[in-house]
Amino acid sequence: MFTASSSAIGFQFEKLVADIFCIYGFYTTLTQLSHDNEYDILATKDDTQYLIEVKYSRKNYVPTSSLYDAACRLKAILDMQETSSVAILVVGTKLKTNVRMRIESIGNIIVLDIGNLLFLVQDNEPLKSEMLSILDFSVNDLLPEKPNVQLFDLQEKPTSQPVRQGDLLKEWCGIKKVDTTFSRIWDII
């Protein structure tokens, strides 16, 4: 039986997070696959840049030290930025309130966990199904939880299909069919 590697599933989860941001009007770009220890997704909306770090584990647990390290790294990147940016840490598990508060106290870091993601995709069956298929644990005991930030315009219905940078370029160029190598290059761009 084939099982995907943790890094492949982690990358799939990053793409899913980018798609969730896309349906809420963000323009997203996945950063290089080299895991350069910076951030995974660059999103823009209304002239603001969002640096998104995604933490995922096949288990229903991401080590707290890993989350703090990622938050401190995001804070350091923000401090070096010349432009105004917002840092977001997305965690593929449910966080305890005290852990969330400690991460947010590091400084201007928005934290979204699996409950927040479930809330954001609850009306989008394709993304909801994709998220549930990636997770190796049950979310039956988790309730969707509205993010406590005004980051997503929840008054409007999100668009049904996410559009990433490569997809827009393919559409603009009139490309209908591409081979898999070409498609992967577009996804990296």
PDB file of C-alpha atoms in Angstrom:
ATOM      1  CA  MET A   1       0.000   0.000   0.000  1.00  0.00           C
ATOM      2  CA  PHE A   2       1.318   3.459  -0.921  1.00  0.00           C
ATOM      3  CA  THR A   3       1.661   6.038   1.805  1.00  0.00           C
ATOM      4  CA  ALA A   4       2.817   9.553   1.095  1.00  0.00           C
ATOM      5  CA  SER A   5       5.810  10.919   2.936  1.00  0.00           C
ATOM      6  CA  SER A   6       5.370  13.445   5.709  1.00  0.00           C
ATOM      7  CA  SER A   7       6.992  16.177   3.632  1.00  0.00           C
ATOM      8  CA  ALA A   8       4.660  15.474   0.678  1.00  0.00           C
ATOM      9  CA  ILE A   9       1.603  15.645   2.921  1.00  0.00           C
ATOM     10  CA  GLY A  10       3.011  18.751   4.623  1.00  0.00           C
ATOM     11  CA  PHE A  11       3.386  20.425   1.238  1.00  0.00           C
ATOM     12  CA  GLN A  12      -0.144  19.339   0.301  1.00  0.00           C
ATOM     13  CA  PHE A  13      -1.385  20.948   3.531  1.00  0.00           C
ATOM     14  CA  GLU A  14       0.500  24.161   2.670  1.00  0.00           C
ATOM     15  CA  LYS A  15      -1.212  24.222  -0.742  1.00  0.00           C
ATOM     16  CA  LEU A  16      -4.562  23.687   0.977  1.00  0.00           C
ATOM     17  CA  VAL A  17      -3.921  26.634   3.323  1.00  0.00           C
ATOM     18  CA  ALA A  18      -2.983  28.780   0.301  1.00  0.00           C
ATOM     19  CA  ASP A  19      -6.252  27.722  -1.372  1.00  0.00           C
ATOM     20  CA  ILE A  20      -8.243  28.687   1.737  1.00  0.00           C
ATOM     21  CA  PHE A  21      -6.689  32.150   1.704  1.00  0.00           C
ATOM     22  CA  CYS A  22      -7.394  32.416  -2.042  1.00  0.00           C
ATOM     23  CA  ILE A  23     -11.117  31.826  -1.655  1.00  0.00           C
ATOM     24  CA  TYR A  24     -11.213  34.758   0.760  1.00  0.00           C
ATOM     25  CA  GLY A  25      -9.680  37.125  -1.779  1.00  0.00           C
ATOM     26  CA  PHE A  26      -5.988  36.775  -1.001  1.00  0.00           C
ATOM     27  CA  TYR A  27      -3.459  36.451  -3.803  1.00  0.00           C
ATOM     28  CA  THR A  28      -1.089  33.667  -2.704  1.00  0.00           C
ATOM     29  CA  THR A  29       2.309  32.369  -3.731  1.00  0.00           C
ATOM     30  CA  LEU A  30       3.925  29.295  -2.252  1.00  0.00           C
ATOM     31  CA  THR A  31       7.558  29.953  -1.426  1.00  0.00           C
ATOM     32  CA  GLN A  32      10.373  27.733  -2.646  1.00  0.00           C
ATOM     33  CA  LEU A  33      10.223  24.049  -1.829  1.00  0.00           C
ATOM     34  CA  SER A  34      13.630  24.228  -0.173  1.00  0.00           C
ATOM     35  CA  HIS A  35      12.126  24.801   3.265  1.00  0.00           C
ATOM     36  CA  ASP A  36      14.297  27.854   3.705  1.00  0.00           C
ATOM     37  CA  ASN A  37      13.227  28.353   7.332  1.00  0.00           C
ATOM     38  CA  GLU A  38      11.432  31.592   6.575  1.00  0.00           C
ATOM     39  CA  TYR A  39       7.760  31.185   5.678  1.00  0.00           C
ATOM     40  CA  ASP A  40       5.707  28.937   3.421  1.00  0.00           C
ATOM     41  CA  ILE A  41       3.193  31.254   1.761  1.00  0.00           C
ATOM     42  CA  LEU A  42       3.252  34.894   0.754  1.00  0.00           C
ATOM     43  CA  ALA A  43      -0.268  36.291   0.541  1.00  0.00           C
ATOM     44  CA  THR A  44      -1.373  39.785  -0.405  1.00  0.00           C
ATOM     45  CA  LYS A  45      -4.669  41.561  -0.020  1.00  0.00           C
ATOM     46  CA  ASP A  46      -5.497  45.262  -0.027  1.00  0.00           C
ATOM     47  CA  ASP A  47      -1.802  46.251  -0.366  1.00  0.00           C
ATOM     48  CA  THR A  48      -0.818  44.256   2.738  1.00  0.00           C
ATOM     49  CA  GLN A  49       1.606  41.344   2.695  1.00  0.00           C
ATOM     50  CA  TYR A  50       0.946  38.306   4.875  1.00  0.00           C
ATOM     51  CA  LEU A  51       3.822  35.968   5.691  1.00  0.00           C
ATOM     52  CA  ILE A  52       2.298  32.589   6.456  1.00  0.00           C
ATOM     53  CA  GLU A  53       4.137  29.749   8.163  1.00  0.00           C
ATOM     54  CA  VAL A  54       2.319  26.410   8.174  1.00  0.00           C
ATOM     55  CA  LYS A  55       3.001  23.755  10.806  1.00  0.00           C
ATOM     56  CA  TYR A  56       1.591  20.310  10.190  1.00  0.00           C
ATOM     57  CA  SER A  57       2.122  16.940  11.776  1.00  0.00           C
ATOM     58  CA  ARG A  58       0.652  13.591  10.817  1.00  0.00           C
ATOM     59  CA  LYS A  59      -0.355  13.212  14.442  1.00  0.00           C
ATOM     60  CA  ASN A  60      -2.803  15.495  16.194  1.00  0.00           C
ATOM     61  CA  TYR A  61       0.130  17.239  17.868  1.00  0.00           C
ATOM     62  CA  VAL A  62       2.775  19.775  16.883  1.00  0.00           C
ATOM     63  CA  PRO A  63       5.505  20.234  19.516  1.00  0.00           C
ATOM     64  CA  THR A  64       5.077  23.515  21.356  1.00  0.00           C
ATOM     65  CA  SER A  65       8.785  24.288  20.986  1.00  0.00           C
ATOM     66  CA  SER A  66       8.432  24.017  17.197  1.00  0.00           C
ATOM     67  CA  LEU A  67       5.552  26.503  17.275  1.00  0.00           C
ATOM     68  CA  TYR A  68       7.485  28.982  19.433  1.00  0.00           C
ATOM     69  CA  ASP A  69      10.531  28.691  17.173  1.00  0.00           C
ATOM     70  CA  ALA A  70       8.390  29.368  14.103  1.00  0.00           C
ATOM     71  CA  ALA A  71       6.721  32.346  15.792  1.00  0.00           C
ATOM     72  CA  CYS A  72      10.075  33.830  16.821  1.00  0.00           C
ATOM     73  CA  ARG A  73      11.394  33.341  13.285  1.00  0.00           C
ATOM     74  CA  LEU A  74       8.330  35.111  11.857  1.00  0.00           C
ATOM     75  CA  LYS A  75       8.785  37.965  14.348  1.00  0.00           C
ATOM     76  CA  ALA A  76      12.448  38.342  13.331  1.00  0.00           C
ATOM     77  CA  ILE A  77      11.433  38.463   9.641  1.00  0.00           C
ATOM     78  CA  LEU A  78       8.808  41.119  10.414  1.00  0.00           C
ATOM     79  CA  ASP A  79      11.384  43.196  12.270  1.00  0.00           C
ATOM     80  CA  MET A  80      13.686  43.143   9.219  1.00  0.00           C
ATOM     81  CA  GLN A  81      10.937  44.005   6.709  1.00  0.00           C
ATOM     82  CA  GLU A  82      10.886  47.501   5.277  1.00  0.00           C
ATOM     83  CA  THR A  83       7.258  47.188   4.233  1.00  0.00           C
ATOM     84  CA  SER A  84       4.330  46.635   6.519  1.00  0.00           C
ATOM     85  CA  SER A  85       3.634  42.921   6.764  1.00  0.00           C
ATOM     86  CA  VAL A  86       1.536  40.652   8.943  1.00  0.00           C
ATOM     87  CA  ALA A  87       2.743  37.275  10.231  1.00  0.00           C
ATOM     88  CA  ILE A  88       0.379  34.317  10.410  1.00  0.00           C
ATOM     89  CA  LEU A  89       1.130  30.944  11.970  1.00  0.00           C
ATOM     90  CA  VAL A  90      -1.235  28.214  10.763  1.00  0.00           C
ATOM     91  CA  VAL A  91      -1.221  25.032  12.820  1.00  0.00           C
ATOM     92  CA  GLY A  92      -2.744  21.773  11.572  1.00  0.00           C
ATOM     93  CA  THR A  93      -3.943  20.774  15.039  1.00  0.00           C
ATOM     94  CA  LYS A  94      -6.078  22.196  17.834  1.00  0.00           C
ATOM     95  CA  LEU A  95      -4.148  24.566  20.111  1.00  0.00           C
ATOM     96  CA  LYS A  96      -4.712  25.060  23.800  1.00  0.00           C
ATOM     97  CA  THR A  97      -5.670  28.609  24.710  1.00  0.00           C
ATOM     98  CA  ASN A  98      -2.525  29.238  26.777  1.00  0.00           C
ATOM     99  CA  VAL A  99      -0.260  28.100  23.914  1.00  0.00           C
ATOM    100  CA  ARG A 100      -2.117  30.333  21.434  1.00  0.00           C
ATOM    101  CA  MET A 101      -1.876  33.331  23.778  1.00  0.00           C
ATOM    102  CA  ARG A 102       1.835  32.781  24.386  1.00  0.00           C
ATOM    103  CA  ILE A 103       2.535  32.628  20.649  1.00  0.00           C
ATOM    104  CA  GLU A 104       0.455  35.740  19.964  1.00  0.00           C
ATOM    105  CA  SER A 105       2.293  37.581  22.740  1.00  0.00           C
ATOM    106  CA  ILE A 106       5.593  37.175  20.877  1.00  0.00           C
ATOM    107  CA  GLY A 107       4.383  40.121  18.845  1.00  0.00           C
ATOM    108  CA  ASN A 108       1.897  40.765  16.077  1.00  0.00           C
ATOM    109  CA  ILE A 109       1.450  37.139  15.100  1.00  0.00           C
ATOM    110  CA  ILE A 110      -1.945  35.845  14.098  1.00  0.00           C
ATOM    111  CA  VAL A 111      -2.514  32.199  14.990  1.00  0.00           C
ATOM    112  CA  LEU A 112      -4.975  29.955  13.172  1.00  0.00           C
ATOM    113  CA  ASP A 113      -5.501  26.330  14.189  1.00  0.00           C
ATOM    114  CA  ILE A 114      -7.449  23.425  12.739  1.00  0.00           C
ATOM    115  CA  GLY A 115     -10.711  24.633  14.330  1.00  0.00           C
ATOM    116  CA  ASN A 116     -10.325  27.982  12.532  1.00  0.00           C
ATOM    117  CA  LEU A 117      -9.569  26.245   9.239  1.00  0.00           C
ATOM    118  CA  LEU A 118     -12.649  24.036   9.646  1.00  0.00           C
ATOM    119  CA  PHE A 119     -14.733  27.188  10.133  1.00  0.00           C
ATOM    120  CA  LEU A 120     -13.284  28.787   6.999  1.00  0.00           C
ATOM    121  CA  VAL A 121     -14.040  25.759   4.780  1.00  0.00           C
ATOM    122  CA  GLN A 122     -17.353  24.684   6.304  1.00  0.00           C
ATOM    123  CA  ASP A 123     -19.303  25.960   3.278  1.00  0.00           C
ATOM    124  CA  ASN A 124     -16.773  24.822   0.680  1.00  0.00           C
ATOM    125  CA  GLU A 125     -17.170  21.073   0.234  1.00  0.00           C
ATOM    126  CA  PRO A 126     -14.192  20.511  -2.094  1.00  0.00           C
ATOM    127  CA  LEU A 127     -11.714  22.207   0.263  1.00  0.00           C
ATOM    128  CA  LYS A 128     -13.326  20.680   3.334  1.00  0.00           C
ATOM    129  CA  SER A 129     -13.059  17.205   1.817  1.00  0.00           C
ATOM    130  CA  GLU A 130      -9.461  17.802   0.805  1.00  0.00           C
ATOM    131  CA  MET A 131      -8.551  18.955   4.315  1.00  0.00           C
ATOM    132  CA  LEU A 132     -10.216  15.968   5.941  1.00  0.00           C
ATOM    133  CA  SER A 133      -8.447  13.607   3.531  1.00  0.00           C
ATOM    134  CA  ILE A 134      -5.028  15.023   4.474  1.00  0.00           C
ATOM    135  CA  LEU A 135      -5.488  14.739   8.222  1.00  0.00           C
ATOM    136  CA  ASP A 136      -4.471  11.484   9.883  1.00  0.00           C
ATOM    137  CA  PHE A 137      -6.746  12.122  12.829  1.00  0.00           C
ATOM    138  CA  SER A 138     -10.467  12.565  13.328  1.00  0.00           C
ATOM    139  CA  VAL A 139     -11.948  16.019  13.660  1.00  0.00           C
ATOM    140  CA  ASN A 140     -15.329  14.696  14.739  1.00  0.00           C
ATOM    141  CA  ASP A 141     -14.805  16.042  18.242  1.00  0.00           C
ATOM    142  CA  LEU A 142     -13.685  19.478  16.989  1.00  0.00           C
ATOM    143  CA  LEU A 143     -16.110  22.278  16.374  1.00  0.00           C
ATOM    144  CA  PRO A 144     -15.407  24.834  13.683  1.00  0.00           C
ATOM    145  CA  GLU A 145     -14.243  27.985  15.451  1.00  0.00           C
ATOM    146  CA  LYS A 146     -14.496  31.460  13.950  1.00  0.00           C
ATOM    147  CA  PRO A 147     -11.070  33.128  13.810  1.00  0.00           C
ATOM    148  CA  ASN A 148     -10.868  35.939  16.351  1.00  0.00           C
ATOM    149  CA  VAL A 149      -9.282  38.345  13.852  1.00  0.00           C
ATOM    150  CA  GLN A 150     -10.801  40.495  11.115  1.00  0.00           C
ATOM    151  CA  LEU A 151      -8.569  38.895   8.517  1.00  0.00           C
ATOM    152  CA  PHE A 152     -11.273  37.170   6.505  1.00  0.00           C
ATOM    153  CA  ASP A 153     -14.315  38.947   5.142  1.00  0.00           C
ATOM    154  CA  LEU A 154     -16.907  36.575   6.547  1.00  0.00           C
ATOM    155  CA  GLN A 155     -19.831  38.746   5.426  1.00  0.00           C
ATOM    156  CA  GLU A 156     -19.393  37.725   1.801  1.00  0.00           C
ATOM    157  CA  LYS A 157     -19.481  34.165   0.584  1.00  0.00           C
ATOM    158  CA  PRO A 158     -15.986  33.043  -0.381  1.00  0.00           C
ATOM    159  CA  THR A 159     -15.329  32.200  -4.002  1.00  0.00           C
ATOM    160  CA  SER A 160     -15.853  28.558  -4.778  1.00  0.00           C
ATOM    161  CA  GLN A 161     -12.510  27.830  -6.401  1.00  0.00           C
ATOM    162  CA  PRO A 162      -9.095  29.085  -5.330  1.00  0.00           C
ATOM    163  CA  VAL A 163      -6.860  30.685  -7.920  1.00  0.00           C
ATOM    164  CA  ARG A 164      -3.091  30.698  -7.454  1.00  0.00           C
ATOM    165  CA  GLN A 165      -0.516  32.737  -9.339  1.00  0.00           C
ATOM    166  CA  GLY A 166       0.359  29.914 -11.744  1.00  0.00           C
ATOM    167  CA  ASP A 167      -3.312  29.278 -12.523  1.00  0.00           C
ATOM    168  CA  LEU A 168      -3.883  32.928 -13.409  1.00  0.00           C
ATOM    169  CA  LEU A 169      -0.836  32.929 -15.687  1.00  0.00           C
ATOM    170  CA  LYS A 170      -1.962  29.711 -17.387  1.00  0.00           C
ATOM    171  CA  GLU A 171      -5.431  31.219 -17.911  1.00  0.00           C
ATOM    172  CA  TRP A 172      -3.988  34.468 -19.239  1.00  0.00           C
ATOM    173  CA  CYS A 173      -1.722  32.600 -21.672  1.00  0.00           C
ATOM    174  CA  GLY A 174      -4.610  30.434 -22.823  1.00  0.00           C
ATOM    175  CA  ILE A 175      -2.937  27.225 -21.733  1.00  0.00           C
ATOM    176  CA  LYS A 176      -5.482  24.450 -21.420  1.00  0.00           C
ATOM    177  CA  LYS A 177      -3.383  21.291 -21.092  1.00  0.00           C
ATOM    178  CA  VAL A 178       0.083  21.087 -19.631  1.00  0.00           C
ATOM    179  CA  ASP A 179       2.308  18.163 -18.892  1.00  0.00           C
ATOM    180  CA  THR A 180       3.061  17.431 -15.244  1.00  0.00           C
ATOM    181  CA  THR A 181       6.608  18.825 -15.344  1.00  0.00           C
ATOM    182  CA  PHE A 182       5.376  22.107 -16.811  1.00  0.00           C
ATOM    183  CA  SER A 183       2.542  22.223 -14.273  1.00  0.00           C
ATOM    184  CA  ARG A 184       4.957  21.793 -11.362  1.00  0.00           C
ATOM    185  CA  ILE A 185       7.068  24.659 -12.682  1.00  0.00           C
ATOM    186  CA  TRP A 186       3.985  26.898 -12.762  1.00  0.00           C
ATOM    187  CA  ASP A 187       3.169  25.933  -9.176  1.00  0.00           C
ATOM    188  CA  ILE A 188       6.663  26.934  -8.065  1.00  0.00           C
ATOM    189  CA  ILE A 189       6.567  30.293  -9.871  1.00  0.00           C
TER     190      ILE A 189
END
